[in-house]
Amino acid sequence: MKTISKLALIAAFATGTSGLALSAPAFAKDKKTDAAPAMKLSPEVQKPGIAAQTALAAKDYPTALTAIDQIDAAAKTDYEKYIGAALRYQLESEKLAAGQAANPNAPLNETTLAKPLDMLIDNPATPAADRGRYAYRRGALAFNGKQYPIALQYFNKAKELGYTDPNLSLQIIKAKMDSGDIAGATADLDAAIAQMTAAGQKAPEEYYKYAVAKSYAAKRNADTMAWLKKWVTAYPTAKNWRDVLILSGIQQNALITLDEAQKVDIFRLMRATNALADQTDYLQYADSVNRRGLPSEAQAVIKEGMATGKIPASNTMAKGLLADATKNIAADGPLAGLEKRAAAAANGKLAAGTADAYLGQNNYAKSVELYRLALSKGGVDADDVNLHMGIALARSGDKAGAATAFSAVKAPPKADVAGLWTTWLGAPSA
């Protein structure tokens, strides 16, 4: 924090006049050429001012305090009150610094800075260039004391006064957030990210994580989901995708309440984003699809997990699932027969089920063909069919077709799942 130049103070107290807005070398100029008008100090302020400055230089804080009290008692003009407040702020700042140096682990009590800072901010004699800095410091003081509405007041004051610290906007956002204005704070943060993006800069990942954490803690589920999508679009790593998908629909108290069948579509997105992290993910996914009559998908997931080393070759559950899936594939036989029956069926249910089986085999062309047949025949859950057709199109590389299919999914929670897949379509590769 900028304080009054000691040389300027000495000049003020020695002569009773000062141009405190000037830098120290300016005092060597001839008085006739000074651009700043001289400010008068009365003898009643001048004498204790010299004593206070001398005591501060010697770190004699009790003597300095006595002299500053005398200045405040004698001060009549705004300028004299400014001198007293500036010296008191300097005194309290130096005392805090000395206390921290003597005992670094002691809690920092900055409350003694509040009064002189308030006086400096409100005093019209305080140089305009300093008032913004003082307001920012006062805001930080209130923020550290968890007085968030007061902190926000002073941070906004600093902004009004033209203070341009790069942290100011973030401090305003944090103060809003911690004072309970989650919507206002996240809107400001979103605007800050947009401004950085427009300037060709990438916002730090911590911005997104902060918005997610605060929105989630406030139980603002829609906002949390929106920020999760923004985060994983900006930073589409496999780990981030897993965190987003687990929070969205897999964990207890997830943002979206899904049944087991709908969770399968989240696991499919985890697989597409390489976000299946360990044997638990692979086994839960494989067990779900195997029990739902999709043994080819279960077999492929187990083999993939073993190939990557995420499922140990000795894992008993994996061996059992693989054997069961293989047996079920043999029992089901080729899908061609089901495909013919689906074409002749009165409704689209068999076509949709057969399409799901082809999806599990990664035969995306066949699955899309049968999903479309199912929709044309009717008698099916259109949201379910469009969601799975979108997945097949997305996995085949047809992003435009996938986006159209996902947009046709209307009702939650399937629409929420489709929204996550749509986010993947628009996210850059990790």
PDB file of C-alpha atoms in Angstrom, residues 28-128:
ATOM      1  CA  ALA A  28      14.004  20.519  -4.715  1.00  0.00           C
ATOM      2  CA  LYS A  29      12.300  22.727  -7.307  1.00  0.00           C
ATOM      3  CA  ASP A  30      11.909  26.447  -6.856  1.00  0.00           C
ATOM      4  CA  LYS A  31       8.566  27.092  -5.155  1.00  0.00           C
ATOM      5  CA  LYS A  32       7.557  29.462  -7.974  1.00  0.00           C
ATOM      6  CA  THR A  33       7.553  26.563 -10.459  1.00  0.00           C
ATOM      7  CA  ASP A  34       5.610  24.025  -8.354  1.00  0.00           C
ATOM      8  CA  ALA A  35       2.415  23.004 -10.147  1.00  0.00           C
ATOM      9  CA  ALA A  36       0.651  21.739  -7.002  1.00  0.00           C
ATOM     10  CA  PRO A  37      -0.775  24.323  -4.622  1.00  0.00           C
ATOM     11  CA  ALA A  38       0.765  24.386  -1.149  1.00  0.00           C
ATOM     12  CA  MET A  39      -1.364  23.101   1.701  1.00  0.00           C
ATOM     13  CA  LYS A  40      -1.249  24.876   5.057  1.00  0.00           C
ATOM     14  CA  LEU A  41      -0.707  23.238   8.437  1.00  0.00           C
ATOM     15  CA  SER A  42      -1.463  25.050  11.682  1.00  0.00           C
ATOM     16  CA  PRO A  43       1.265  25.160  14.372  1.00  0.00           C
ATOM     17  CA  GLU A  44      -0.991  22.953  16.550  1.00  0.00           C
ATOM     18  CA  VAL A  45      -0.743  20.197  13.924  1.00  0.00           C
ATOM     19  CA  GLN A  46       2.748  20.924  12.717  1.00  0.00           C
ATOM     20  CA  LYS A  47       4.467  20.343  16.088  1.00  0.00           C
ATOM     21  CA  PRO A  48       2.955  16.939  16.960  1.00  0.00           C
ATOM     22  CA  GLY A  49       3.337  15.970  13.296  1.00  0.00           C
ATOM     23  CA  ILE A  50       7.093  16.363  13.509  1.00  0.00           C
ATOM     24  CA  ALA A  51       7.103  14.414  16.766  1.00  0.00           C
ATOM     25  CA  ALA A  52       5.019  11.609  15.214  1.00  0.00           C
ATOM     26  CA  GLN A  53       7.254  11.356  12.168  1.00  0.00           C
ATOM     27  CA  THR A  54      10.398  11.283  14.305  1.00  0.00           C
ATOM     28  CA  ALA A  55       8.928   8.599  16.573  1.00  0.00           C
ATOM     29  CA  LEU A  56       7.834   6.461  13.624  1.00  0.00           C
ATOM     30  CA  ALA A  57      11.332   6.648  12.161  1.00  0.00           C
ATOM     31  CA  ALA A  58      12.687   5.414  15.507  1.00  0.00           C
ATOM     32  CA  LYS A  59       9.920   2.775  15.788  1.00  0.00           C
ATOM     33  CA  ASP A  60       8.827   4.399  19.025  1.00  0.00           C
ATOM     34  CA  TYR A  61       5.173   3.557  18.573  1.00  0.00           C
ATOM     35  CA  PRO A  62       3.779   4.741  21.956  1.00  0.00           C
ATOM     36  CA  THR A  63       5.249   8.225  21.403  1.00  0.00           C
ATOM     37  CA  ALA A  64       3.982   8.258  17.815  1.00  0.00           C
ATOM     38  CA  LEU A  65       0.468   7.334  18.995  1.00  0.00           C
ATOM     39  CA  THR A  66       0.407  10.162  21.505  1.00  0.00           C
ATOM     40  CA  ALA A  67       1.498  12.682  18.862  1.00  0.00           C
ATOM     41  CA  ILE A  68      -1.090  11.404  16.335  1.00  0.00           C
ATOM     42  CA  ASP A  69      -3.843  11.728  18.941  1.00  0.00           C
ATOM     43  CA  GLN A  70      -2.759  15.349  19.382  1.00  0.00           C
ATOM     44  CA  ILE A  71      -2.961  15.915  15.612  1.00  0.00           C
ATOM     45  CA  ASP A  72      -6.505  14.545  15.503  1.00  0.00           C
ATOM     46  CA  ALA A  73      -7.542  16.749  18.415  1.00  0.00           C
ATOM     47  CA  ALA A  74      -6.098  19.880  16.806  1.00  0.00           C
ATOM     48  CA  ALA A  75      -6.996  19.214  13.159  1.00  0.00           C
ATOM     49  CA  LYS A  76      -9.572  21.609  11.720  1.00  0.00           C
ATOM     50  CA  THR A  77      -9.211  21.357   7.948  1.00  0.00           C
ATOM     51  CA  ASP A  78      -9.696  18.319   5.729  1.00  0.00           C
ATOM     52  CA  TYR A  79      -6.020  18.456   4.905  1.00  0.00           C
ATOM     53  CA  GLU A  80      -4.954  18.360   8.556  1.00  0.00           C
ATOM     54  CA  LYS A  81      -7.354  15.455   9.184  1.00  0.00           C
ATOM     55  CA  TYR A  82      -5.848  13.696   6.204  1.00  0.00           C
ATOM     56  CA  ILE A  83      -2.368  14.096   7.693  1.00  0.00           C
ATOM     57  CA  GLY A  84      -3.534  12.548  10.966  1.00  0.00           C
ATOM     58  CA  ALA A  85      -5.277   9.620   9.267  1.00  0.00           C
ATOM     59  CA  ALA A  86      -2.297   8.915   7.007  1.00  0.00           C
ATOM     60  CA  LEU A  87       0.084   8.868   9.972  1.00  0.00           C
ATOM     61  CA  ARG A  88      -2.268   6.638  11.988  1.00  0.00           C
ATOM     62  CA  TYR A  89      -2.512   4.219   9.083  1.00  0.00           C
ATOM     63  CA  GLN A  90       1.276   4.181   8.811  1.00  0.00           C
ATOM     64  CA  LEU A  91       1.585   3.571  12.556  1.00  0.00           C
ATOM     65  CA  GLU A  92      -0.882   0.676  12.623  1.00  0.00           C
ATOM     66  CA  SER A  93       0.622  -0.889   9.489  1.00  0.00           C
ATOM     67  CA  GLU A  94       4.123  -0.792  10.953  1.00  0.00           C
ATOM     68  CA  LYS A  95       2.926  -2.223  14.273  1.00  0.00           C
ATOM     69  CA  LEU A  96       1.248  -5.114  12.458  1.00  0.00           C
ATOM     70  CA  ALA A  97       4.384  -5.775  10.403  1.00  0.00           C
ATOM     71  CA  ALA A  98       6.560  -5.719  13.526  1.00  0.00           C
ATOM     72  CA  GLY A  99       4.193  -8.109  15.316  1.00  0.00           C
ATOM     73  CA  GLN A 100       4.234 -10.534  12.415  1.00  0.00           C
ATOM     74  CA  ALA A 101       8.010 -10.415  12.210  1.00  0.00           C
ATOM     75  CA  ALA A 102       8.298 -11.160  15.927  1.00  0.00           C
ATOM     76  CA  ASN A 103       5.703 -13.965  15.874  1.00  0.00           C
ATOM     77  CA  PRO A 104       4.915 -15.197  12.343  1.00  0.00           C
ATOM     78  CA  ASN A 105       2.445 -17.811  13.606  1.00  0.00           C
ATOM     79  CA  ALA A 106       0.308 -15.368  15.567  1.00  0.00           C
ATOM     80  CA  PRO A 107      -3.139 -14.543  14.104  1.00  0.00           C
ATOM     81  CA  LEU A 108      -3.169 -11.265  12.201  1.00  0.00           C
ATOM     82  CA  ASN A 109      -5.586  -8.724  13.659  1.00  0.00           C
ATOM     83  CA  GLU A 110      -6.000  -5.974  11.078  1.00  0.00           C
ATOM     84  CA  THR A 111      -9.027  -4.299  12.617  1.00  0.00           C
ATOM     85  CA  THR A 112      -6.945  -1.343  13.778  1.00  0.00           C
ATOM     86  CA  LEU A 113      -6.473  -0.362  10.133  1.00  0.00           C
ATOM     87  CA  ALA A 114     -10.203   0.085   9.500  1.00  0.00           C
ATOM     88  CA  LYS A 115     -10.667   3.506  11.114  1.00  0.00           C
ATOM     89  CA  PRO A 116      -7.755   5.324   9.445  1.00  0.00           C
ATOM     90  CA  LEU A 117      -8.607   3.715   6.104  1.00  0.00           C
ATOM     91  CA  ASP A 118     -12.210   4.886   6.337  1.00  0.00           C
ATOM     92  CA  MET A 119     -11.023   8.403   7.138  1.00  0.00           C
ATOM     93  CA  LEU A 120      -8.606   8.402   4.198  1.00  0.00           C
ATOM     94  CA  ILE A 121     -11.264   7.116   1.772  1.00  0.00           C
ATOM     95  CA  ASP A 122     -13.874   9.669   2.848  1.00  0.00           C
ATOM     96  CA  ASN A 123     -11.562  12.674   3.120  1.00  0.00           C
ATOM     97  CA  PRO A 124     -11.678  14.926   0.036  1.00  0.00           C
ATOM     98  CA  ALA A 125      -8.097  16.002   0.762  1.00  0.00           C
ATOM     99  CA  THR A 126      -6.787  12.479   0.143  1.00  0.00           C
ATOM    100  CA  PRO A 127      -5.075  12.449  -3.287  1.00  0.00           C
ATOM    101  CA  ALA A 128      -7.413  10.958  -5.878  1.00  0.00           C
TER     102      ALA A 128
END
